[in-house]
Tab-separated table of C-alpha atoms in Angstrom:
chain	number	residue	atom	x	y	z
A	1	MET	CA	34.352	16.196	-7.748
A	2	LYS	CA	33.150	14.599	-11.070
A	3	ARG	CA	36.535	13.178	-11.687
A	4	LYS	CA	36.409	11.459	-8.174
A	5	ILE	CA	33.055	10.031	-8.705
A	6	LEU	CA	34.259	8.596	-12.215
A	7	PHE	CA	37.254	7.079	-10.612
A	8	LEU	CA	35.018	5.302	-8.003
A	9	VAL	CA	32.634	4.109	-10.544
A	10	LEU	CA	35.348	2.991	-13.195
A	11	SER	CA	37.157	1.109	-10.310
A	12	ALA	CA	34.161	-0.930	-9.743
A	13	PHE	CA	33.579	-1.615	-13.481
A	14	MET	CA	37.095	-2.556	-14.230
A	15	TYR	CA	37.325	-4.912	-11.168
A	16	LEU	CA	34.208	-6.564	-12.309
A	17	ALA	CA	35.408	-7.071	-15.688
A	18	SER	CA	38.677	-8.635	-14.901
A	19	GLY	CA	37.209	-11.938	-14.472
A	20	CYS	CA	37.375	-12.525	-10.700
A	21	SER	CA	36.581	-16.044	-9.741
A	22	LYS	CA	34.529	-15.413	-6.642
A	23	PHE	CA	31.159	-13.577	-6.685
A	24	LEU	CA	31.779	-11.405	-3.939
A	25	ASP	CA	35.335	-10.389	-5.243
A	26	ILE	CA	33.820	-6.940	-5.923
A	27	GLU	CA	35.565	-3.625	-4.659
A	28	PRO	CA	33.909	-0.503	-5.900
A	29	VAL	CA	36.660	1.730	-4.316
A	30	SER	CA	40.280	0.400	-4.487
A	31	SER	CA	41.551	-0.139	-1.097
A	32	ALA	CA	44.868	1.242	-2.392
A	33	THR	CA	43.149	4.628	-2.637
A	34	ASP	CA	41.828	4.813	0.985
A	35	GLU	CA	44.945	6.395	2.499
A	36	ASN	CA	44.499	9.278	0.226
A	37	PHE	CA	40.931	9.545	0.148
A	38	TRP	CA	38.024	10.183	2.783
A	39	LYS	CA	39.770	13.565	3.639
A	40	THR	CA	37.356	16.088	2.828
A	41	GLN	CA	33.378	16.833	2.682
A	42	GLU	CA	33.948	16.670	-1.378
A	43	ASP	CA	35.424	13.188	-0.872
A	44	ALA	CA	32.479	11.857	1.389
A	45	ASN	CA	29.924	13.449	-1.137
A	46	SER	CA	31.857	11.971	-3.959
A	47	ALA	CA	31.782	8.486	-2.483
A	48	THR	CA	28.048	8.804	-1.586
A	49	ASN	CA	27.285	9.975	-4.983
A	50	ALA	CA	29.028	6.862	-6.384
A	51	MET	CA	26.532	4.582	-4.864
A	52	TYR	CA	23.716	6.077	-6.966
A	53	ALA	CA	25.883	5.754	-10.010
A	54	LEU	CA	26.382	2.010	-9.289
A	55	LEU	CA	22.713	1.557	-8.606
A	56	ARG	CA	21.896	3.205	-11.846
A	57	LYS	CA	24.402	0.709	-13.617
A	58	ALA	CA	22.669	-2.293	-11.734
A	59	LEU	CA	19.185	-1.312	-13.027
A	60	ASN	CA	20.481	-0.696	-16.554
A	61	GLN	CA	21.863	-4.015	-16.998
A	62	GLY	CA	20.596	-6.094	-20.013
A	63	ASN	CA	20.884	-3.400	-22.635
A	64	GLY	CA	19.569	-0.739	-20.358
A	65	MET	CA	16.280	-2.778	-19.596
A	66	ALA	CA	16.818	-4.368	-16.060
A	67	TYR	CA	14.424	-2.175	-14.027
A	68	TYR	CA	11.600	-3.037	-16.719
A	69	VAL	CA	12.373	-6.575	-17.395
A	70	TYR	CA	12.116	-7.315	-13.565
A	71	GLY	CA	9.170	-5.135	-12.894
A	72	ASP	CA	7.095	-5.144	-16.192
A	73	LEU	CA	7.922	-7.399	-19.026
A	74	LEU	CA	7.215	-10.737	-17.064
A	75	SER	CA	3.582	-9.366	-16.195
A	76	ASP	CA	0.548	-8.855	-18.344
A	77	GLU	CA	1.630	-5.605	-20.018
A	78	ILE	CA	3.733	-6.788	-22.696
A	79	SER	CA	2.498	-9.627	-25.096
A	80	SER	CA	5.711	-10.206	-26.972
A	81	SER	CA	9.072	-8.631	-28.389
A	82	THR	CA	10.504	-8.888	-31.637
A	83	ASP	CA	13.981	-8.887	-29.995
A	84	VAL	CA	15.384	-12.448	-29.867
A	85	ASP	CA	17.053	-11.689	-26.474
A	86	ILE	CA	13.991	-9.889	-24.854
A	87	ASN	CA	11.140	-12.186	-26.125
A	88	PRO	CA	12.128	-15.228	-23.916
A	89	LEU	CA	12.199	-13.033	-20.907
A	90	VAL	CA	8.577	-11.742	-21.895
A	91	ASN	CA	7.515	-15.340	-21.868
A	92	MET	CA	9.162	-16.104	-18.469
A	93	GLN	CA	11.659	-18.533	-20.244
A	94	LEU	CA	14.201	-17.403	-17.770
A	95	ASN	CA	16.268	-20.731	-17.931
A	96	ILE	CA	17.419	-20.217	-21.508
A	97	SER	CA	21.209	-21.312	-22.187
A	98	VAL	CA	23.783	-18.648	-22.799
A	99	PRO	CA	27.197	-19.635	-24.623
A	100	ALA	CA	30.211	-19.015	-22.152
A	101	LEU	CA	31.675	-16.130	-23.915
A	102	GLU	CA	28.350	-14.313	-24.528
A	103	THR	CA	28.261	-12.395	-21.295
A	104	TRP	CA	26.552	-9.552	-23.064
A	105	ARG	CA	23.218	-11.296	-23.438
A	106	PRO	CA	20.617	-9.841	-21.124
A	107	VAL	CA	19.457	-12.887	-19.554
A	108	TYR	CA	22.877	-13.701	-18.498
A	109	GLN	CA	23.350	-10.240	-16.923
A	110	LEU	CA	19.941	-10.325	-15.472
A	111	ARG	CA	20.371	-13.708	-13.662
A	112	ARG	CA	23.436	-12.295	-11.906
A	113	TYR	CA	23.488	-9.771	-9.046
A	114	ASP	CA	27.252	-8.575	-9.221
A	115	ILE	CA	26.316	-4.918	-9.624
A	116	PHE	CA	24.000	-4.908	-6.800
A	117	TYR	CA	26.882	-5.983	-4.540
A	118	GLN	CA	29.063	-3.290	-5.922
A	119	VAL	CA	26.169	-1.024	-4.839
A	120	ILE	CA	26.241	-2.522	-1.344
A	121	ASP	CA	30.090	-2.616	-1.059
A	122	GLN	CA	30.064	1.260	-1.663
A	123	ALA	CA	27.423	1.810	0.652
A	124	ASN	CA	29.473	-0.280	3.306
A	125	ARG	CA	32.607	1.762	2.691
A	126	VAL	CA	30.580	5.014	3.327
A	127	ILE	CA	28.970	3.558	6.581
A	128	GLN	CA	32.419	2.458	7.733
A	129	ARG	CA	34.651	5.210	6.582
A	130	LEU	CA	32.683	8.397	7.272
A	131	PRO	CA	32.459	7.960	11.088
A	132	LYS	CA	36.183	7.820	11.154
A	133	MET	CA	36.546	11.299	9.202
A	134	ASP	CA	37.526	14.424	11.102
A	135	GLU	CA	34.226	15.991	11.879
A	136	ASN	CA	35.767	19.501	11.310
A	137	VAL	CA	36.165	18.893	7.504
A	138	PHE	CA	32.411	18.858	7.283
A	139	ASN	CA	30.321	22.139	7.157
A	140	ASP	CA	28.363	20.595	9.959
A	141	VAL	CA	28.380	17.091	11.590
A	142	SER	CA	24.894	16.642	10.378
A	143	VAL	CA	26.012	16.641	6.742
A	144	ARG	CA	28.324	13.737	7.411
A	145	ASP	CA	25.404	11.951	9.342
A	146	TYR	CA	23.135	12.699	6.220
A	147	TYR	CA	25.487	11.067	3.889
A	148	ILE	CA	25.612	8.016	6.194
A	149	GLY	CA	21.884	7.954	6.363
A	150	GLU	CA	21.960	7.777	2.315
A	151	ALA	CA	24.345	4.852	2.532
A	152	TYR	CA	21.816	2.959	4.799
A	153	PHE	CA	19.028	3.844	2.357
A	154	VAL	CA	20.819	2.652	-0.528
A	155	ARG	CA	21.825	-0.520	1.091
A	156	ALA	CA	18.209	-1.026	2.321
A	157	PHE	CA	16.996	-0.493	-1.216
A	158	ALA	CA	19.528	-2.933	-2.855
A	159	TYR	CA	18.586	-5.896	-0.469
A	160	PHE	CA	14.884	-5.155	-0.788
A	161	TYR	CA	15.342	-5.127	-4.615
A	162	MET	CA	17.250	-8.310	-4.537
A	163	ALA	CA	14.833	-9.975	-2.362
A	164	ARG	CA	11.982	-9.330	-4.677
A	165	VAL	CA	13.903	-10.532	-7.656
A	166	TRP	CA	15.694	-13.595	-6.285
A	167	GLY	CA	14.237	-14.077	-2.724
A	168	THR	CA	17.249	-15.637	-1.173
A	169	VAL	CA	20.694	-13.933	-1.565
A	170	PRO	CA	23.938	-13.502	0.636
A	171	ILE	CA	24.005	-10.715	3.177
A	172	ILE	CA	27.066	-8.632	3.537
A	173	THR	CA	27.353	-5.648	5.741
A	174	GLU	CA	31.161	-4.922	5.781
A	175	SER	CA	33.375	-3.916	2.951
A	176	VAL	CA	36.205	-6.340	2.464
A	177	ALA	CA	39.389	-6.319	0.456
A	178	PRO	CA	39.283	-8.992	-2.427
A	179	ILE	CA	41.788	-11.072	-0.392
A	180	ASP	CA	39.474	-11.552	2.400
A	181	ALA	CA	36.235	-12.114	0.318
A	182	VAL	CA	34.413	-15.217	0.838
A	183	ASN	CA	31.731	-17.316	-0.737
A	184	LEU	CA	28.604	-16.901	1.185
A	185	PRO	CA	25.370	-18.834	1.137
A	186	ALA	CA	22.233	-17.341	0.454
A	187	ARG	CA	20.092	-16.282	3.410
A	188	LYS	CA	16.347	-16.722	3.841
A	189	GLU	CA	14.026	-14.158	2.215
A	190	SER	CA	12.903	-13.105	5.620
A	191	ASP	CA	16.513	-12.432	6.712
A	192	VAL	CA	17.225	-10.359	3.751
A	193	LEU	CA	13.988	-8.315	4.336
A	194	ASP	CA	15.104	-7.853	8.105
A	195	GLN	CA	18.456	-6.538	6.874
A	196	SER	CA	16.558	-3.912	4.657
A	197	GLN	CA	14.308	-3.046	7.380
A	198	ALA	CA	17.214	-2.618	9.781
A	199	ASP	CA	19.194	-0.363	7.382
A	200	LEU	CA	16.062	1.528	6.474
A	201	THR	CA	15.290	2.057	10.337
A	202	LYS	CA	18.676	3.493	10.675
A	203	ALA	CA	18.473	5.586	7.507
A	204	LEU	CA	15.193	7.309	8.776
A	205	THR	CA	17.140	8.485	11.935
A	206	LEU	CA	19.727	10.334	9.857
A	207	LEU	CA	17.891	11.660	6.729
A	208	LYS	CA	15.856	14.701	6.481
A	209	TRP	CA	12.992	16.081	4.296
A	210	SER	CA	15.283	18.402	2.436
A	211	ASN	CA	18.401	17.045	0.649
A	212	ILE	CA	21.710	18.642	1.383
A	213	ASP	CA	21.737	20.027	-2.186
A	214	GLN	CA	18.311	21.125	-3.372
A	215	ASN	CA	19.328	20.174	-6.990
A	216	ASP	CA	19.472	16.501	-5.723
A	217	PHE	CA	15.682	16.472	-5.095
A	218	ALA	CA	14.252	13.026	-5.916
A	219	THR	CA	17.670	11.601	-7.258
A	220	ARG	CA	19.265	11.278	-3.911
A	221	ALA	CA	17.636	9.899	-0.860
A	222	ASN	CA	15.830	11.870	1.746
A	223	THR	CA	13.064	11.054	4.410
A	224	GLY	CA	10.466	11.038	1.707
A	225	ALA	CA	12.251	8.286	-0.332
A	226	ALA	CA	13.184	6.245	2.897
A	227	LEU	CA	9.351	6.325	3.962
A	228	ALA	CA	8.283	5.379	0.407
A	229	LEU	CA	10.641	2.330	0.458
A	230	GLN	CA	9.233	1.563	4.049
A	231	ALA	CA	5.667	1.577	2.672
A	232	HIS	CA	6.763	-0.878	-0.205
A	233	LEU	CA	8.795	-2.960	2.087
A	234	SER	CA	5.914	-3.240	4.433
A	235	ALA	CA	3.474	-4.063	1.775
A	236	TRP	CA	5.572	-6.804	0.311
A	237	ARG	CA	5.735	-8.385	3.797
A	238	GLY	CA	1.883	-7.901	4.358
A	239	GLU	CA	2.378	-5.660	7.224
A	240	TYR	CA	-0.111	-3.211	6.098
A	241	ALA	CA	-0.416	-1.152	9.337
A	242	ASP	CA	3.142	0.007	8.951
A	243	CYS	CA	2.670	0.394	5.255
A	244	ILE	CA	-0.268	2.777	6.031
A	245	ALA	CA	1.798	4.667	8.689
A	246	ALA	CA	4.612	5.290	6.150
A	247	ALA	CA	2.505	6.280	3.167
A	248	LYS	CA	0.714	8.623	5.355
A	249	SER	CA	3.766	10.463	6.453
A	250	VAL	CA	4.730	10.905	2.794
A	251	LEU	CA	1.344	11.956	1.555
A	252	GLU	CA	0.908	14.546	4.445
A	253	SER	CA	4.508	15.933	4.283
A	254	GLY	CA	3.372	18.594	1.633
A	255	GLU	CA	6.464	17.892	-0.239
A	256	TYR	CA	4.675	16.150	-3.227
A	257	SER	CA	1.652	16.545	-5.206
A	258	PHE	CA	-0.247	15.289	-8.406
A	259	VAL	CA	0.958	16.440	-11.946
A	260	GLY	CA	-1.785	17.030	-14.352
A	261	ARG	CA	-2.495	14.100	-16.551
A	262	ASP	CA	-2.804	16.127	-19.718
A	263	SER	CA	-0.207	15.125	-22.235
A	264	LEU	CA	2.767	17.565	-21.815
A	265	ASN	CA	2.532	17.684	-18.024
A	266	TYR	CA	2.119	14.044	-17.514
A	267	ARG	CA	5.110	13.055	-19.655
A	268	GLY	CA	7.091	15.351	-17.707
A	269	ILE	CA	7.070	12.928	-14.743
A	270	TYR	CA	9.161	10.553	-16.803
A	271	GLN	CA	11.638	13.178	-17.523
A	272	GLY	CA	12.320	13.477	-14.041
A	273	LYS	CA	12.030	15.715	-10.844
A	274	SER	CA	8.351	16.537	-11.270
A	275	ASN	CA	6.057	17.447	-8.193
A	276	GLU	CA	5.290	13.720	-8.126
A	277	GLY	CA	8.915	12.425	-7.905
A	278	ILE	CA	10.031	10.782	-4.680
A	279	PHE	CA	13.070	8.690	-5.793
A	280	GLU	CA	14.347	8.305	-9.320
A	281	ILE	CA	17.537	7.188	-10.905
A	282	ALA	CA	19.041	10.318	-12.665
A	283	GLN	CA	19.348	9.936	-16.411
A	284	ASN	CA	18.176	13.097	-17.658
A	285	GLY	CA	21.026	15.492	-16.693
A	286	GLU	CA	23.282	17.495	-19.181
A	287	ASN	CA	25.660	14.715	-19.465
A	288	GLU	CA	23.436	11.697	-18.708
A	289	GLY	CA	21.032	9.530	-20.823
A	290	THR	CA	20.823	6.195	-22.509
A	291	ASN	CA	21.068	4.876	-25.913
A	292	ARG	CA	19.180	1.791	-25.190
A	293	GLY	CA	16.823	1.346	-22.450
A	294	ILE	CA	12.873	1.288	-22.264
A	295	GLY	CA	12.518	4.094	-24.790
A	296	TYR	CA	14.686	2.276	-27.385
A	297	TYR	CA	12.497	-0.883	-26.952
A	298	SER	CA	8.989	0.606	-26.632
A	299	LEU	CA	8.948	3.544	-29.147
A	300	ALA	CA	8.693	3.794	-32.940
A	301	GLY	CA	7.481	6.086	-35.731
A	302	PRO	CA	7.055	9.569	-34.867
A	303	TYR	CA	8.318	9.263	-31.435
A	304	PHE	CA	11.448	7.394	-32.481
A	305	ARG	CA	12.393	7.681	-36.000
A	306	ASN	CA	15.028	4.945	-35.987
A	307	PHE	CA	12.381	2.208	-36.082
A	308	THR	CA	9.005	1.939	-37.896
A	309	ASP	CA	7.913	-0.861	-35.449
A	310	PRO	CA	8.583	-1.147	-31.659
A	311	MET	CA	10.321	-4.227	-30.224
A	312	LEU	CA	7.934	-4.353	-27.481
A	313	ARG	CA	4.364	-5.320	-28.411
A	314	ILE	CA	1.461	-4.000	-26.288
A	315	SER	CA	-1.700	-5.513	-27.177
A	316	GLN	CA	-4.508	-3.110	-27.941
A	317	ASP	CA	-7.162	-5.605	-26.880
A	318	TYR	CA	-5.225	-5.679	-23.440
A	319	LEU	CA	-5.498	-1.904	-23.311
A	320	LYS	CA	-9.108	-1.888	-23.995
A	321	THR	CA	-9.596	-4.227	-21.180
A	322	LEU	CA	-7.494	-2.268	-18.790
A	323	PHE	CA	-8.609	1.271	-19.828
A	324	LYS	CA	-12.429	0.648	-20.142
A	325	ASP	CA	-13.064	4.278	-20.332
A	326	SER	CA	-11.206	5.728	-23.497
A	327	ASN	CA	-11.630	9.265	-22.168
A	328	ASP	CA	-9.287	8.414	-19.242
A	329	LYS	CA	-6.713	11.318	-19.613
A	330	ARG	CA	-3.698	8.751	-19.009
A	331	PHE	CA	-4.815	6.691	-21.844
A	332	LYS	CA	-5.076	9.605	-24.170
A	333	SER	CA	-1.806	11.175	-23.089
A	334	VAL	CA	0.725	8.376	-23.220
A	335	PHE	CA	-0.792	5.756	-25.304
A	336	ASP	CA	-0.902	5.951	-29.301
A	337	VAL	CA	-3.329	3.194	-30.749
A	338	ALA	CA	-3.617	5.051	-34.007
A	339	TYR	CA	-0.103	4.354	-35.341
A	340	SER	CA	-0.770	0.490	-35.840
A	341	GLY	CA	-3.889	-1.516	-35.700
A	342	ASN	CA	-1.654	-4.448	-34.387
A	343	TYR	CA	-0.375	-2.957	-31.182
A	344	ALA	CA	-0.249	0.153	-29.179
A	345	LEU	CA	2.746	2.453	-28.479
A	346	CYS	CA	3.353	3.729	-24.809
A	347	THR	CA	4.956	7.120	-25.099
A	348	LYS	CA	5.930	7.924	-21.528
A	349	TYR	CA	9.632	7.638	-22.519
A	350	ALA	CA	9.431	9.759	-25.612
A	351	ASN	CA	11.916	12.404	-24.473
A	352	VAL	CA	14.596	11.616	-27.145
A	353	LYS	CA	17.463	13.818	-28.186
A	354	TYR	CA	19.535	13.293	-31.198
A	355	SER	CA	22.923	14.226	-32.169
A	356	GLY	CA	22.108	15.492	-35.507
A	357	ASN	CA	19.202	15.854	-37.953
A	358	THR	CA	19.472	12.754	-40.093
A	359	SER	CA	18.057	9.261	-39.271
A	360	ASN	CA	21.401	7.667	-38.591
A	361	TYR	CA	22.454	10.023	-35.912
A	362	ASN	CA	22.556	8.734	-32.277
A	363	ALA	CA	19.341	8.843	-30.240
A	364	ILE	CA	19.606	9.542	-26.561
A	365	PHE	CA	16.833	8.788	-24.227
A	366	LYS	CA	16.747	11.448	-21.630
A	367	ASN	CA	14.159	9.932	-19.022
A	368	ASN	CA	14.894	9.298	-15.332
A	369	ILE	CA	13.862	5.699	-13.910
A	370	ILE	CA	11.041	6.534	-11.728
A	371	ILE	CA	11.177	4.304	-8.684
A	372	PHE	CA	8.657	5.881	-6.449
A	373	ARG	CA	6.153	8.687	-7.078
A	374	TYR	CA	3.332	10.449	-5.360
A	375	SER	CA	0.406	8.429	-7.065
A	376	ASP	CA	2.350	5.152	-6.501
A	377	ILE	CA	2.265	5.787	-2.643
A	378	LYS	CA	-1.232	7.007	-2.781
A	379	LEU	CA	-2.473	3.816	-4.133
A	380	LEU	CA	-0.194	1.594	-1.937
A	381	MET	CA	-1.902	3.443	1.064
A	382	ALA	CA	-5.337	2.466	-0.336
A	383	GLU	CA	-4.137	-1.076	-0.807
A	384	GLY	CA	-3.207	-1.033	2.966
A	385	LEU	CA	-6.324	0.430	3.979
A	386	ALA	CA	-8.397	-2.103	2.112
A	387	ALA	CA	-6.373	-4.891	3.303
A	388	THR	CA	-7.206	-3.740	7.033
A	389	GLY	CA	-10.862	-3.222	6.366
A	390	LYS	CA	-10.954	0.477	6.277
A	391	ASN	CA	-12.765	0.381	2.752
A	392	SER	CA	-14.336	3.895	2.940
A	393	ALA	CA	-10.850	5.508	3.342
A	394	ALA	CA	-9.426	3.343	0.685
A	395	GLU	CA	-12.193	4.176	-1.861
A	396	SER	CA	-11.523	7.976	-1.079
A	397	ILE	CA	-7.956	7.667	-2.347
A	398	LEU	CA	-8.985	5.559	-5.229
A	399	ASN	CA	-11.265	8.348	-6.283
A	400	GLU	CA	-8.644	10.842	-5.922
A	401	ILE	CA	-6.489	9.057	-8.594
A	402	ARG	CA	-9.528	8.425	-10.807
A	403	THR	CA	-10.751	12.078	-10.652
A	404	GLN	CA	-7.180	13.177	-11.653
A	405	ALA	CA	-7.670	11.088	-14.737
A	406	GLY	CA	-10.978	12.420	-15.615
A	407	LEU	CA	-12.868	9.286	-14.407
A	408	GLN	CA	-16.061	8.839	-12.489
A	409	VAL	CA	-15.812	7.732	-8.867
A	410	TYR	CA	-15.455	3.891	-8.184
A	411	LYS	CA	-18.978	2.067	-8.275
A	412	ASN	CA	-18.145	-1.435	-7.313
A	413	GLU	CA	-17.324	-2.299	-10.857
A	414	GLU	CA	-15.184	-4.900	-9.215
A	415	PRO	CA	-14.274	-5.810	-5.642
A	416	LEU	CA	-12.403	-3.175	-4.013
A	417	LYS	CA	-8.968	-4.602	-3.493
A	418	GLU	CA	-8.911	-5.658	-7.324
A	419	ALA	CA	-10.017	-2.228	-8.208
A	420	ILE	CA	-7.142	-0.697	-6.385
A	421	PHE	CA	-4.566	-2.939	-8.256
A	422	SER	CA	-6.286	-2.244	-11.402
A	423	GLU	CA	-5.836	1.468	-10.939
A	424	ARG	CA	-2.265	0.952	-10.172
A	425	ALA	CA	-1.873	-1.061	-13.557
A	426	ARG	CA	-3.421	1.984	-15.365
A	427	GLU	CA	-1.663	4.472	-13.311
A	428	LEU	CA	1.938	2.963	-13.255
A	429	PHE	CA	2.012	1.187	-16.634
A	430	LEU	CA	5.587	0.325	-17.700
A	431	GLU	CA	6.901	1.943	-14.403
A	432	GLY	CA	8.350	-1.160	-12.961
A	433	HIS	CA	5.551	-2.143	-10.589
A	434	ARG	CA	3.154	-4.409	-12.239
A	435	TYR	CA	4.976	-7.608	-11.750
A	436	TYR	CA	5.524	-6.975	-8.063
A	437	ASP	CA	1.870	-5.892	-7.672
A	438	LEU	CA	0.579	-9.334	-9.248
A	439	VAL	CA	2.877	-11.003	-6.881
A	440	ARG	CA	1.437	-9.154	-3.832
A	441	LEU	CA	-2.122	-9.553	-5.044
A	442	TYR	CA	-1.771	-13.372	-4.921
A	443	LYS	CA	0.391	-13.808	-1.830
A	444	ASN	CA	-1.375	-11.268	0.209
A	445	PHE	CA	-5.002	-11.536	-1.181
A	446	ASN	CA	-5.023	-14.816	-2.880
A	447	ILE	CA	-6.289	-13.059	-6.104
A	448	TYR	CA	-4.278	-14.731	-9.055
A	449	LYS	CA	-3.756	-12.424	-12.227
A	450	PHE	CA	-0.887	-13.760	-13.777
A	451	PRO	CA	-1.151	-14.737	-17.598
A	452	GLU	CA	-1.438	-18.826	-17.556
A	453	SER	CA	0.883	-18.847	-20.553
A	454	LYS	CA	3.598	-17.242	-18.379
A	455	MET	CA	3.151	-18.812	-14.959
A	456	ASN	CA	0.171	-20.797	-13.733
A	457	GLN	CA	-0.641	-21.167	-9.922
A	458	ALA	CA	1.086	-24.378	-9.324
A	459	GLN	CA	4.368	-22.781	-10.858
A	460	PHE	CA	3.963	-19.662	-8.731
A	461	ASN	CA	3.483	-21.884	-5.665
A	462	ALA	CA	6.820	-23.508	-6.451
A	463	LYS	CA	8.131	-19.921	-6.508
A	464	LYS	CA	8.698	-19.549	-10.235
A	465	TYR	CA	8.005	-15.760	-9.540
A	466	PHE	CA	11.718	-15.494	-8.368
A	467	TRP	CA	14.451	-15.220	-10.925
A	468	PRO	CA	16.956	-18.064	-11.327
A	469	PHE	CA	20.652	-17.685	-10.533
A	470	ASP	CA	22.876	-17.759	-13.631
A	471	PRO	CA	24.886	-20.923	-13.737
A	472	SER	CA	28.120	-19.050	-13.661
A	473	LEU	CA	27.080	-17.784	-10.161
A	474	LEU	CA	26.367	-21.150	-8.892
A	475	SER	CA	29.814	-22.403	-10.349
A	476	ALA	CA	31.599	-19.522	-8.783
A	477	ASN	CA	29.953	-20.008	-5.437
A	478	PRO	CA	29.311	-23.502	-4.309
A	479	ALA	CA	27.653	-22.289	-1.218
A	480	LEU	CA	24.804	-20.882	-3.450
A	481	ILE	CA	21.635	-22.890	-4.021
A	482	GLN	CA	19.406	-22.420	-7.202
A	483	THR	CA	16.060	-20.806	-6.328
A	484	PRO	CA	13.258	-23.352	-5.845
A	485	TYR	CA	11.354	-23.605	-9.230
A	486	TRP	CA	14.454	-23.095	-11.326
A	487	SER	CA	16.162	-25.976	-9.618
A	488	THR	CA	13.778	-28.497	-11.263
A	489	VAL	CA	14.359	-27.303	-14.898
A	490	ASN	CA	17.348	-27.546	-17.077
A	491	MET	CA	19.533	-24.627	-17.145
């Protein structure tokens, strides 16, 4: 089975690397293999698993940093970076030019969505091919339907993710051979979100609370993951009644629970498959891990012996403003302010393994990418309740989170809605949420908290919060139009 998964993923990579001229000329599974594939349940499982492998590749673009660049680095969490490629991104200088041959540069990769369309194409293949397979090759027809549900979930996630990053992107719902690929115009953001919602609705009819293989808990989709995505999608659209309903179903399922905020337990969340994990990108298995990624950039000293200083700088003054109570268990468990007087270290991703005992051996970071977890959905429900005037219920959830962290209950130190977002900032620091939270805070509540040095309100209103398309995408696809703000600046 592993050989087949590897073949599927390598096919996608090799096709992308071949220099195709059209941005949709991407074929994660070679059509030449179709006649000899899709024959057994193992084939179906391999094809489904390949979607997650491709999603991991998409979220690890830009030296393993895509998920965190999109979700954290452009927010108020990081003040600067010593890395010459990352620092412009921290400052929201997303239009920096890249020489034509330097396709390895993070900003080039992050301005392109090729890999997301590999994910989508693989999901399309599963959706198209599995219903045509002989039902008798499956242990039960519900197994086949579950795999199809996973494909709808993954496609829904990919479109939702791209809608938050670029706003307007092409929609494609059928797998096509390269000879039939066409250059499609971007659709309206509302259309992309509608597609995500339609896929998610379908996924929820096919998935179950328990994964087919219990070892896939959190790392492959189930009903909990789909409902968590529904809660986020609804919150992004300002549809808070639907957000509350989805979040409530997750929280009352009994499938998830808090992890203690003391150091060893709390860091276990980021190694993966903790009691809080709802949906994660697997990177902590025996043959998994990254040699770059967020740990490489955020750690130093006793946590990562290769560096004496981290490449991402977290201001101690910012943390003092955010964590007003230094007794907060989360602050004590995953922040080191003693190592340097100039910055803080966030140690959430300090699960580092070495290939040997000397300093020049390779370091492998064994942390899952935590997409959705229990506390995230708790606070998202609190946001929805506050948005709909149910303040008492919102406060109750907020205080659950604060109690876990060893804090006193909320006492109107700041307006309730802002207090919930501040709690999300503390709870989900460097977990890929803060940037999108700040966008929602302004769009849905008219409260602006972005650093003015990165993006002022006028720039936000001009939709600077969306990423630009890389010029190479615009050249390859004449039907594509640059995102609003970035069309007004030199690329």
